[in-house]
Coordinates of C-alpha atoms and ligand atoms in Angstrom, one line a residue:
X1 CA 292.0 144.5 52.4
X2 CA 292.1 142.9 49.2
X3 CA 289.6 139.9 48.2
X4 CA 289.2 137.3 45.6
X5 CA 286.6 138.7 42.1
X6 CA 285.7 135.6 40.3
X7 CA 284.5 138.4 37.8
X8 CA 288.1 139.5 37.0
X9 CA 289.9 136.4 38.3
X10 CA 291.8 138.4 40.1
X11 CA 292.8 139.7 43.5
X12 CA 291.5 143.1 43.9
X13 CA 291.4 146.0 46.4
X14 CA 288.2 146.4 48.0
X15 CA 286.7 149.8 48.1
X16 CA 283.4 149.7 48.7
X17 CA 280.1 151.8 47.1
X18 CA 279.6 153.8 50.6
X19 CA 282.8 154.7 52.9
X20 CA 282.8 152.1 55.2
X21 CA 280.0 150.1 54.6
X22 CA 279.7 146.2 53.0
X23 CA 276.5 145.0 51.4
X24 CA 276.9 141.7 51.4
X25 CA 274.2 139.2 49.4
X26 CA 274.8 135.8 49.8
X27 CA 272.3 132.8 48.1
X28 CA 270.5 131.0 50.6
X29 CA 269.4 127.4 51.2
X30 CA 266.4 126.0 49.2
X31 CA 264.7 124.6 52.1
X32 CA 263.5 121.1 51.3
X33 CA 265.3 118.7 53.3
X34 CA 267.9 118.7 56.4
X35 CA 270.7 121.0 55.9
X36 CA 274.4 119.2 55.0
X37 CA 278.1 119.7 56.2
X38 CA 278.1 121.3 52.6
X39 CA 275.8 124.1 53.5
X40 CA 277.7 124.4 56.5
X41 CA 280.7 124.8 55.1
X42 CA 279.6 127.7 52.9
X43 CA 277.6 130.0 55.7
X44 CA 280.5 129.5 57.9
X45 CA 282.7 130.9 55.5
X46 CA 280.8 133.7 54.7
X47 CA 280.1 134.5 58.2
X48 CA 283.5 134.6 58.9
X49 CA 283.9 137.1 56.2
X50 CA 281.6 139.3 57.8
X51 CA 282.8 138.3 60.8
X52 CA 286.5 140.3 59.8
X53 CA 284.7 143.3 57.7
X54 CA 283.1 144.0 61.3
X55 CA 285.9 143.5 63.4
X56 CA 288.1 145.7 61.0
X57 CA 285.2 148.6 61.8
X58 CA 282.7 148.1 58.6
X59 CA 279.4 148.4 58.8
X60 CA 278.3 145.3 57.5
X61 CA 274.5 144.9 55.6
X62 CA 274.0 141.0 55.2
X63 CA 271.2 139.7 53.9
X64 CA 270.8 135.6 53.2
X65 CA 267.6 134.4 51.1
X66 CA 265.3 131.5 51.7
X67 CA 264.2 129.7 48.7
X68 CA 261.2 128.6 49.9
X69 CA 259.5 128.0 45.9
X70 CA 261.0 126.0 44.0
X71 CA 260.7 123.0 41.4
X72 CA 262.6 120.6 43.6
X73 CA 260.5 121.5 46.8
X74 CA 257.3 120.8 44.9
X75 CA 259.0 117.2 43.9
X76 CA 259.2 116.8 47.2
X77 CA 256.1 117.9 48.7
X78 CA 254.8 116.2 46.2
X79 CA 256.5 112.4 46.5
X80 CA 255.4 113.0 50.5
X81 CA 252.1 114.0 50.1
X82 CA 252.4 117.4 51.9
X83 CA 251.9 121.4 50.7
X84 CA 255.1 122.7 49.5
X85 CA 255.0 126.1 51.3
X86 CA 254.3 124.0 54.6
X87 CA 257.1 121.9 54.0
X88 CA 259.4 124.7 52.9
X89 CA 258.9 126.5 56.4
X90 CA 259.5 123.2 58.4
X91 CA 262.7 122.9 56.8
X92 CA 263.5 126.7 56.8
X93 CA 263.0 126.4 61.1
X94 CA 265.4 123.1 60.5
X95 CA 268.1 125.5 58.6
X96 CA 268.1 128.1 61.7
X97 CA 267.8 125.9 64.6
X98 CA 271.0 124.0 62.6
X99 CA 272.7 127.4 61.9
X100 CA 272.1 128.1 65.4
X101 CA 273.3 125.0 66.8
X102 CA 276.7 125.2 64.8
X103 CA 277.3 129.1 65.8
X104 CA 276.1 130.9 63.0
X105 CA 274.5 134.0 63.7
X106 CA 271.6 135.0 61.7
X107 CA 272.1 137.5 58.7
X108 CA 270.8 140.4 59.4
X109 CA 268.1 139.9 57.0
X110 CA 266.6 136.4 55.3
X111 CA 264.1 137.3 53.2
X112 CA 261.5 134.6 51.6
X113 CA 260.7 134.2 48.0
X114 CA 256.8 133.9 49.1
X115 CA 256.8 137.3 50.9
X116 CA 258.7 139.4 47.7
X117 CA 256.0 138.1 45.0
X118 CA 255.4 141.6 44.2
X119 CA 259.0 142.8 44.0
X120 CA 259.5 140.0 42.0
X121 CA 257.0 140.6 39.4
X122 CA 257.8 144.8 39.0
X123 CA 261.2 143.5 38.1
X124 CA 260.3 141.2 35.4
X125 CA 257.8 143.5 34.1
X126 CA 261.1 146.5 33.6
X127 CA 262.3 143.8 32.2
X128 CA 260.0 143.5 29.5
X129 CA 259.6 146.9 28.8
X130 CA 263.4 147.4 28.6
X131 CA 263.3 144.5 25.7
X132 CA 265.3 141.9 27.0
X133 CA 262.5 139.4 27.9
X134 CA 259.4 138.6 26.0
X135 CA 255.8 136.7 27.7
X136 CA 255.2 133.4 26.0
X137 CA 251.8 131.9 26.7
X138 CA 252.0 132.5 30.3
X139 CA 255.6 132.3 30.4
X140 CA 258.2 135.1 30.7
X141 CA 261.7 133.9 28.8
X142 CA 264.9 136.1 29.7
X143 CA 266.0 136.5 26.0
X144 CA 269.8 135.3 26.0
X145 CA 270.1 136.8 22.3
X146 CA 269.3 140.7 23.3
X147 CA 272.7 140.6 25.2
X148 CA 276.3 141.4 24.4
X149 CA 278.3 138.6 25.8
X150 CA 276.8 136.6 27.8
X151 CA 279.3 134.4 29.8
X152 CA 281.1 136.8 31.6
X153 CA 281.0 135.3 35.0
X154 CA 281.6 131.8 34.0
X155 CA 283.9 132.8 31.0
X156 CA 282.1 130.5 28.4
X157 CA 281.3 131.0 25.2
X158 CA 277.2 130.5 24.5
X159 CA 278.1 127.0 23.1
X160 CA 280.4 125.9 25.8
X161 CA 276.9 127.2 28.1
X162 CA 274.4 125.1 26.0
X163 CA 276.5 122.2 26.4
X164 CA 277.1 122.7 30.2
X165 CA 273.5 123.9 30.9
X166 CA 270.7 121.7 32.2
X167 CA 268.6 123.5 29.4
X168 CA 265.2 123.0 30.3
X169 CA 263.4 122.2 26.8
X170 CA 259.8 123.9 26.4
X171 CA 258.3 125.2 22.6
X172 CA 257.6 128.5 24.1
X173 CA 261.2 129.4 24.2
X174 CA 262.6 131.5 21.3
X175 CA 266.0 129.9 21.8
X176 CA 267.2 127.3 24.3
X177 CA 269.2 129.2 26.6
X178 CA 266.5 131.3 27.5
X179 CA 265.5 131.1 30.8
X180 CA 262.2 131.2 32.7
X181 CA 261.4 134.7 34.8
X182 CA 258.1 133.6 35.6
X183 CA 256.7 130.4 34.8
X184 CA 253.0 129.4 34.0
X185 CA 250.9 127.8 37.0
X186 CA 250.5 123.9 37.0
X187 CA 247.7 122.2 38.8
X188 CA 248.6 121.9 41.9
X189 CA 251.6 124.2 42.3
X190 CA 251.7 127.3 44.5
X191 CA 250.9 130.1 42.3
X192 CA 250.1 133.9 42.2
X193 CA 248.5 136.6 39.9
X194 CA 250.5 138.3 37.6
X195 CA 249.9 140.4 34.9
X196 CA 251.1 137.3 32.4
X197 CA 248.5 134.8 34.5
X198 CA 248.7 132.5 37.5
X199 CA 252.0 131.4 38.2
X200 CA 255.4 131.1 40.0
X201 CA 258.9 132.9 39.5
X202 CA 261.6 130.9 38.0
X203 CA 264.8 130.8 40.0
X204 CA 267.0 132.7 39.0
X205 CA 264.7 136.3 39.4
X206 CA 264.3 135.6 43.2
X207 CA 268.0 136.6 44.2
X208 CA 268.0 140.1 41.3
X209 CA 264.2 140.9 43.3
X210 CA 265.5 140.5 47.0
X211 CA 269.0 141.5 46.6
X212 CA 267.6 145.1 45.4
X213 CA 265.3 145.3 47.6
X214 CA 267.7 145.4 50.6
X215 CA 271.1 146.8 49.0
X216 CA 270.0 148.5 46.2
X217 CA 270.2 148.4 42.6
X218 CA 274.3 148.0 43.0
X219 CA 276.0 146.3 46.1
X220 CA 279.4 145.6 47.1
X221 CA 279.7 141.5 47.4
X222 CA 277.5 138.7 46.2
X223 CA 278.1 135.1 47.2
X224 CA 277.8 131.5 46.9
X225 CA 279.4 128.6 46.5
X226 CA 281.2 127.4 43.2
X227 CA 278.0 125.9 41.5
X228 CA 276.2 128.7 41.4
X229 CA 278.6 130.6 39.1
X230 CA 276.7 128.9 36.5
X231 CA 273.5 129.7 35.7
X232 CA 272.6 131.1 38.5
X233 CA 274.7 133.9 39.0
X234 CA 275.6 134.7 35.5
X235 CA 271.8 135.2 35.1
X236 CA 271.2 137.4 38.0
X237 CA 273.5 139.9 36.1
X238 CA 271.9 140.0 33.3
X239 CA 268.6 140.3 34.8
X240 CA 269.7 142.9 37.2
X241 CA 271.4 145.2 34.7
X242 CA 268.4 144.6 31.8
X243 CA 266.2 145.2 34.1
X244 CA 267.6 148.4 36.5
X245 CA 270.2 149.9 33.3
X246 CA 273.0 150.1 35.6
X247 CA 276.6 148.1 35.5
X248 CA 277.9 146.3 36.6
X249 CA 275.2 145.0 39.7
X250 CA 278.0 143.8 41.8
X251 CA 281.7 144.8 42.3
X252 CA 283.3 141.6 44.2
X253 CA 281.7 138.0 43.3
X254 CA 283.1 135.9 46.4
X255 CA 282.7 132.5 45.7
X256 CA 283.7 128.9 48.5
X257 CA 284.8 125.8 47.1
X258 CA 282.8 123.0 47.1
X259 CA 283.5 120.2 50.4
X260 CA 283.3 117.0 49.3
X261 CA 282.7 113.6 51.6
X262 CA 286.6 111.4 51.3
X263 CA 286.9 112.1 47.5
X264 CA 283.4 112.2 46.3
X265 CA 280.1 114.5 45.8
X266 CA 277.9 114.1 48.4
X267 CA 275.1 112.8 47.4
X268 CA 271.9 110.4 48.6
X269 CA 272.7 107.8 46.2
X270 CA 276.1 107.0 47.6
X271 CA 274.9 107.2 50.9
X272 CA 277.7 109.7 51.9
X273 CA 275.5 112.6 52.8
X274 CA 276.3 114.1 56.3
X275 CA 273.6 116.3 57.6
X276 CA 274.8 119.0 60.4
X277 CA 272.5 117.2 63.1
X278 CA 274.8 114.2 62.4
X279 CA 277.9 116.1 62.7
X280 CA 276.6 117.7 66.0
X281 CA 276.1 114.3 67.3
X282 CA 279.3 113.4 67.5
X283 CA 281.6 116.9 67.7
X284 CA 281.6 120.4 68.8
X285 CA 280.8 123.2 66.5
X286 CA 283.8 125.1 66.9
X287 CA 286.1 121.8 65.8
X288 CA 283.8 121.9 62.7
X289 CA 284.5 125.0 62.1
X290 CA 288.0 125.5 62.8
X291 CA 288.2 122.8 60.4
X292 CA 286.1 124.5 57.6
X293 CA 289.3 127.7 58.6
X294 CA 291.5 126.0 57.9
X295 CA 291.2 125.7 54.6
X296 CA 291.0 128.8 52.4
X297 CA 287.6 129.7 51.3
X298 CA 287.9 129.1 47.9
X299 CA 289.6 125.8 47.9
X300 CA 287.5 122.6 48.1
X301 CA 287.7 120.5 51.4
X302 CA 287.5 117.2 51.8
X303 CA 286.0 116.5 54.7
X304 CA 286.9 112.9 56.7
X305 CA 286.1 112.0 60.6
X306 CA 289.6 111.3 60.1
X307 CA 290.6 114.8 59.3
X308 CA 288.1 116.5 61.8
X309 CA 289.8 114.9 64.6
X310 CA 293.3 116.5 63.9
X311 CA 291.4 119.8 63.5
X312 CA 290.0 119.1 66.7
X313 CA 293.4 118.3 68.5
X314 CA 294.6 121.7 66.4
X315 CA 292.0 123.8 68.4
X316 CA 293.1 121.8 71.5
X317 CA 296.3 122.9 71.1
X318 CA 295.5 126.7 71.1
X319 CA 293.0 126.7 74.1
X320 CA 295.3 125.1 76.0
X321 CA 298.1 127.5 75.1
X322 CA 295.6 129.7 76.3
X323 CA 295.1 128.1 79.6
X324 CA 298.6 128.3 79.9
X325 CA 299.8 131.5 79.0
X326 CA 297.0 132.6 81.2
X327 CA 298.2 130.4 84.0
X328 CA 301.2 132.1 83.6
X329 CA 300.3 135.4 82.6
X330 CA 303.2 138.2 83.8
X331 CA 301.6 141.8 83.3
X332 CA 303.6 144.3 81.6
X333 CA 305.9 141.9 79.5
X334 CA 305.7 142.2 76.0
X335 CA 307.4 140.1 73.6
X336 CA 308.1 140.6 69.9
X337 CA 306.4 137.8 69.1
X338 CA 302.8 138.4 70.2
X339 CA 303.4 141.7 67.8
X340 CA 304.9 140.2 65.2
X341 CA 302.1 137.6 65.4
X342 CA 299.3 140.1 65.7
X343 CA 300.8 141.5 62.0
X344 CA 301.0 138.3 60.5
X345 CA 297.8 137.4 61.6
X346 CA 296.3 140.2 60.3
X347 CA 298.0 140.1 57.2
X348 CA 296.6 137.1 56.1
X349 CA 292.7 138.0 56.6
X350 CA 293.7 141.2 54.8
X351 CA 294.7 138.7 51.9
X352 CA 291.6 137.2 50.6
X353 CA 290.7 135.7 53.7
X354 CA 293.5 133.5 54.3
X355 CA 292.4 131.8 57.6
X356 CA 295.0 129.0 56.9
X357 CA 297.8 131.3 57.1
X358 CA 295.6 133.5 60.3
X359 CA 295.8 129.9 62.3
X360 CA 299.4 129.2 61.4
X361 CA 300.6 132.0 62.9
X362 CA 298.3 131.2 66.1
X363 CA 300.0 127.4 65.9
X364 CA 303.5 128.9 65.8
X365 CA 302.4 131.1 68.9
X366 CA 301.0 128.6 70.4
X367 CA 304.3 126.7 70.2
X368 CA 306.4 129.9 71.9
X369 CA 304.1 130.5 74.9
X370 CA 304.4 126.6 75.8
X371 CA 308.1 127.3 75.9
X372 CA 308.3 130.2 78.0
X373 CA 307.3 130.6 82.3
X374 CA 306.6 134.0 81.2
X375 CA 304.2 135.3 78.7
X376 CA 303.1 138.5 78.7
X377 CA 300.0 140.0 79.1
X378 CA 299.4 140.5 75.2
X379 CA 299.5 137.2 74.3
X380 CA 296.5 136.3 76.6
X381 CA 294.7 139.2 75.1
X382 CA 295.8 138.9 71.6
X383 CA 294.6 135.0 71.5
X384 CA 291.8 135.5 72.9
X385 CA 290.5 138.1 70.1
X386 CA 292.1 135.9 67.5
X387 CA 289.9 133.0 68.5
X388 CA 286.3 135.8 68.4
X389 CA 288.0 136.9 65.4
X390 CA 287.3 133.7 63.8
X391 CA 284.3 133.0 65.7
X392 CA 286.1 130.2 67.7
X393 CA 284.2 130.5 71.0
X394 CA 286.2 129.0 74.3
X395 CA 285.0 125.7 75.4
X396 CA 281.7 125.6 76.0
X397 CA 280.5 125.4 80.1
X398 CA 278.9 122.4 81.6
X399 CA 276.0 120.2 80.0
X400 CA 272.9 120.1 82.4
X401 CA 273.4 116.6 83.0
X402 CA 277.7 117.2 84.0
X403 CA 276.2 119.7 86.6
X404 CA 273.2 117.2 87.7
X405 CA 275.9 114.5 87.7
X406 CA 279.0 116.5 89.8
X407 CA 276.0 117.9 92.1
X408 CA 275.5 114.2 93.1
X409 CA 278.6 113.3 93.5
X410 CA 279.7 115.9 95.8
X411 CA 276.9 115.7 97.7
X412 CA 277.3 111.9 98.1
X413 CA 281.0 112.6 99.2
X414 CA 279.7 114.9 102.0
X415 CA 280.6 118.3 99.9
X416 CA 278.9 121.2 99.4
X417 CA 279.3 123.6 96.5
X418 CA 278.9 128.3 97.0
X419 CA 276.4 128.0 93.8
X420 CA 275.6 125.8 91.1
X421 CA 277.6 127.6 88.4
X422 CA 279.9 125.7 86.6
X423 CA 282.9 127.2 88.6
X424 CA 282.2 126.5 91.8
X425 CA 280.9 123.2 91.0
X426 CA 284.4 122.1 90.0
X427 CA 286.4 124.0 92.0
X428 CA 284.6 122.0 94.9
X429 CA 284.9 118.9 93.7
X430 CA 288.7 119.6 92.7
X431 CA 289.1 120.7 96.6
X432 CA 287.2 117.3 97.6
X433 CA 289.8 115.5 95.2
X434 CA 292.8 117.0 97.0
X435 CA 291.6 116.4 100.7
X436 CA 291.6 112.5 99.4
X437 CA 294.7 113.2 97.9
X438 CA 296.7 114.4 100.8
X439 CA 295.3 111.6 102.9
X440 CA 296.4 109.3 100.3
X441 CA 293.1 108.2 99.3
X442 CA 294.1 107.8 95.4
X443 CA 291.5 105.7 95.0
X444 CA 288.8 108.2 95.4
X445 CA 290.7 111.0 94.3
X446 CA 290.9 109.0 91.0
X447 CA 287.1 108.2 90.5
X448 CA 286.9 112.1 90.8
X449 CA 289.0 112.5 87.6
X450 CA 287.7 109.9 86.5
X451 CA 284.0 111.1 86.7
X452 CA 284.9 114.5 85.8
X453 CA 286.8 113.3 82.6
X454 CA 283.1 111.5 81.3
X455 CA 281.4 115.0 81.3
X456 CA 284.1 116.5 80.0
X457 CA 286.3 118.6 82.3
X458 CA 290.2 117.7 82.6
X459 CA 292.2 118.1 85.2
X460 CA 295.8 119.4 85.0
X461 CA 298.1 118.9 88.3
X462 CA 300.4 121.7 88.3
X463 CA 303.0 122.9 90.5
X464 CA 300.7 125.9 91.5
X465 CA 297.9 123.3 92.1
X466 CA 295.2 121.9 89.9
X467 CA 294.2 123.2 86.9
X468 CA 290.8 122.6 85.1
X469 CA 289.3 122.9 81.6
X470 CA 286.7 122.1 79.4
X471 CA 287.2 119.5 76.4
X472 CA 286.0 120.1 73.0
Ligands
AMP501 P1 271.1 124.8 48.1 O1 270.3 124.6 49.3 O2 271.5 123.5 47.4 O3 270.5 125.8 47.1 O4 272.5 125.4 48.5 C1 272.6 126.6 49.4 C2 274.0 127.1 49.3 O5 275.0 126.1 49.8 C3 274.5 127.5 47.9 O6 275.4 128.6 48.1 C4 275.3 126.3 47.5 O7 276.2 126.6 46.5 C5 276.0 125.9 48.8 N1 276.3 124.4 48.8 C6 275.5 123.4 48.5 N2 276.2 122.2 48.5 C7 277.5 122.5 48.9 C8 278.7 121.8 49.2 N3 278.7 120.5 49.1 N4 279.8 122.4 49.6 C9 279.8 123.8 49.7 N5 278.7 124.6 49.5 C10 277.6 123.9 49.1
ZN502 ZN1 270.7 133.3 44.4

């Protein structure tokens, strides 16, 4: 398995601290306003990662933070009138139910700034005593001249930085590109004791606190998305190894491109800001997400309705290979292809993550099996864990209102459906359809389709009868 380092820019083996285990720390949302197709973007990605560490047997640690302090929560709070730490746990329920919504399994841990004040604090406090920041009227400053070479993430030189960083001006500082570890209380702001006064941690020291505190002192794989190369993460090495002594704190930085909305940033000002509740409106999770897949995680993706849609037909196209080969499933024949597409597909998410390439080789599969009357047994079986390999869950089942609404309909054609499950429900109404049908009733047996088609189940007639399925 080899992965992406933005630390070497380079392609590298990954061999993890323990034998067969992955910490994996990736930087979490800063919960002050609905999540965006943005956000999206990045945790699908990363949960696909995990998704293949697990699948190819790791034991996989991942742990998420929630920013739930922060300068621009208090602007916020502030502009609406509210308490910050309220508002930042309405929005943090908002991020989960959104996550869950979209099919995005909880990290196994998502610890909150609020609840690791302590940590937080010890940290900045071996900080201090190892030198490398200094306590300025209530202030703590990381001291950017006590290190080496700063840069090393980012690749700057300090000057490049100072012209690239959103240097926050304040006397207290020794020299601009210090940075705040712990910042002195304002009136009005959440704050706690510390041994430097009332105040608040500055962001940066959150992700070096929490990140310790679940994976230890080193870990295997920190992420993010582009932005956070600079500052942010460049920082958290320097105040992980000044403050614990050991290098380097991470072996693999993994990092996804950003997605921009047709050609620009995303942003409220241009009034091109998609929020996932929006997205959900109007599509299916899993065509967002194949979407995100097929792009590589590190390039940027421009996202369009335009170019959703073609995913969406995309992932059409593979169920309903599925359907097929299953319709047509022969036990015991095995064809090269399925094993030459198992390697290939394989292959590719042992490269970096290349789910482009994984879902090419699906396509080209896709396109054999609607060729043959025969497909083997394997290419049902391989498909099927291709699609949970990427998280691609089948078609969903029935809405409540589809059931309520094929429920009435049978019943008002004199039917009666075994159960209420989804199966039997349109397996009845399918057997209704063909009674009409073979009296020659097409006029009925069409407002069946019909009404099937607006909750979403197509029909297929077939030469071995009527097919069904669920759209996207
Ligand atoms: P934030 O809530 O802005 O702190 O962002 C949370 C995570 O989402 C960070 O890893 C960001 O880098 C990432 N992120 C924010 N905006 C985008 C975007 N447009 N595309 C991809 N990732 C993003
Ligand atoms: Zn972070």
């Amino acid at each position: 398995l080899k992965i992406y380092n933005t630390l070497t820019r380079r392609k590298e083996k990954f061999v993890p601290i323990r034998k067969g285990k992955v910490g994996i720390y990736v930087c979490g949302p800063t919960v002050y306003d609905y999540p965006h197709i943005g956000h999206a973007r990045t945790y699908i990605a990363f949960d696909a990662l995990v998704r293949y560490f697990r699948h190819r047997g790791y034991k996989v640690k991942y742990v998420m933070n929630i920013t739930n302090v922060d300068d621009k929560i208090i602007k916020r709070a502030n502009e609406l009138g509210e308490d910050p730490i309220e508002l930042a746990e309405k929005f943090e329920n908002i991020f989960f139910e959104d996550m869950e919504a979209l099919g995005i399994p909880r990290a196994d841990f998502h610890p909150r700034v609020t609840d690791h004040i302590d940590k937080i604090i010890e940290i900045i406090k071996a900080i201090i005593e190892n030198r490398y920041a200094y306590v300025a009227n209530g202030d703590v400053y990381f001291s950017i001249r006590k290190v080496k070479y700063y840069g090393k993430l980012s690749r700057q030189s300090l000057t490049e930085m100072v012209a690239g960083a959103r240097v926050e001006p304040s006397e207290k500082k020794r020299d601009p590109m210090d940075f705040a570890l712990w910042k002195e209380a304002k009136e009005g702001e959440p704050s706690w004791d510390s041994p430097w006064g009332k105040g608040r941690p500055g962001w940066h020291i959150e992700c070096s606190a929490m990140s310790s505190e679940y994976l230890g002192e080193q870990f295997d794989i920190h992420g993010g998305a582009m932005d956070l190369i600079f500052p942010h993460h460049e920082n958290e090495i320097l105040q992980s190894e000044a403050a614990f002594g050991k290098k380097p704190f991470v072996r693999y930085w993994v990092h996804t491109g950003f997605l921009n909305v047709e050609g620009e940033k995303m942003s409220k000002s241009l009034g091109n800001f998609i929020t996932i509740r929006e997205l959900l409106e109007r599509y299916d999770p899993s065509a967002f997400r194949f979407f995100v897949l097929l792009s590589h995680y590190r390039s940027p993706i421009d996202f369009s309705y335009d170019a959703l849609e073609k995913a969406k037909l995309g992932l059409e196209r593979l169920y309903n290979a599925l359907d097929y080969a299953r319709l047509v499933e022969v036990t015991g024949i095995k064809t090269n292809s399925v094993r030459e597409a198992k390697k290939k597909f394989s292959d590719a998410l042992d490269n970096d993550f290349n789910t482009p390439r994984a879902i090419a080789v699906l396509f080209s599969l896709a396109k054999e099996i609607n060729k043959l009357d025969k497909v083997g047994d394997d290419a049902v079986g391989f498909l099927e864990e291709a699609l949970d390999v990427l998280g691609l869950k089948e078609r969903t089942g029935l809405s409540e209102e589809a059931r309520a609404s094929i429920l009435e309909l049978i019943e008002e054609l004199g039917g009666m459906a075994a159960s209420t499950d989804d199966e039997s429900l349109v397996k009845t109404i399918i057997n209704l359809r063909n009674e009409y049908r073979r009296r020659g009733d097409y006029a009925s047996s069409d407002r069946i389709r019909r009404k099937l088609g607006e909750v979403g189940v197509i029909l297929e007639d077939t030469t071995q009868g009527t097919t069904w399925k669920f759209r996207l």
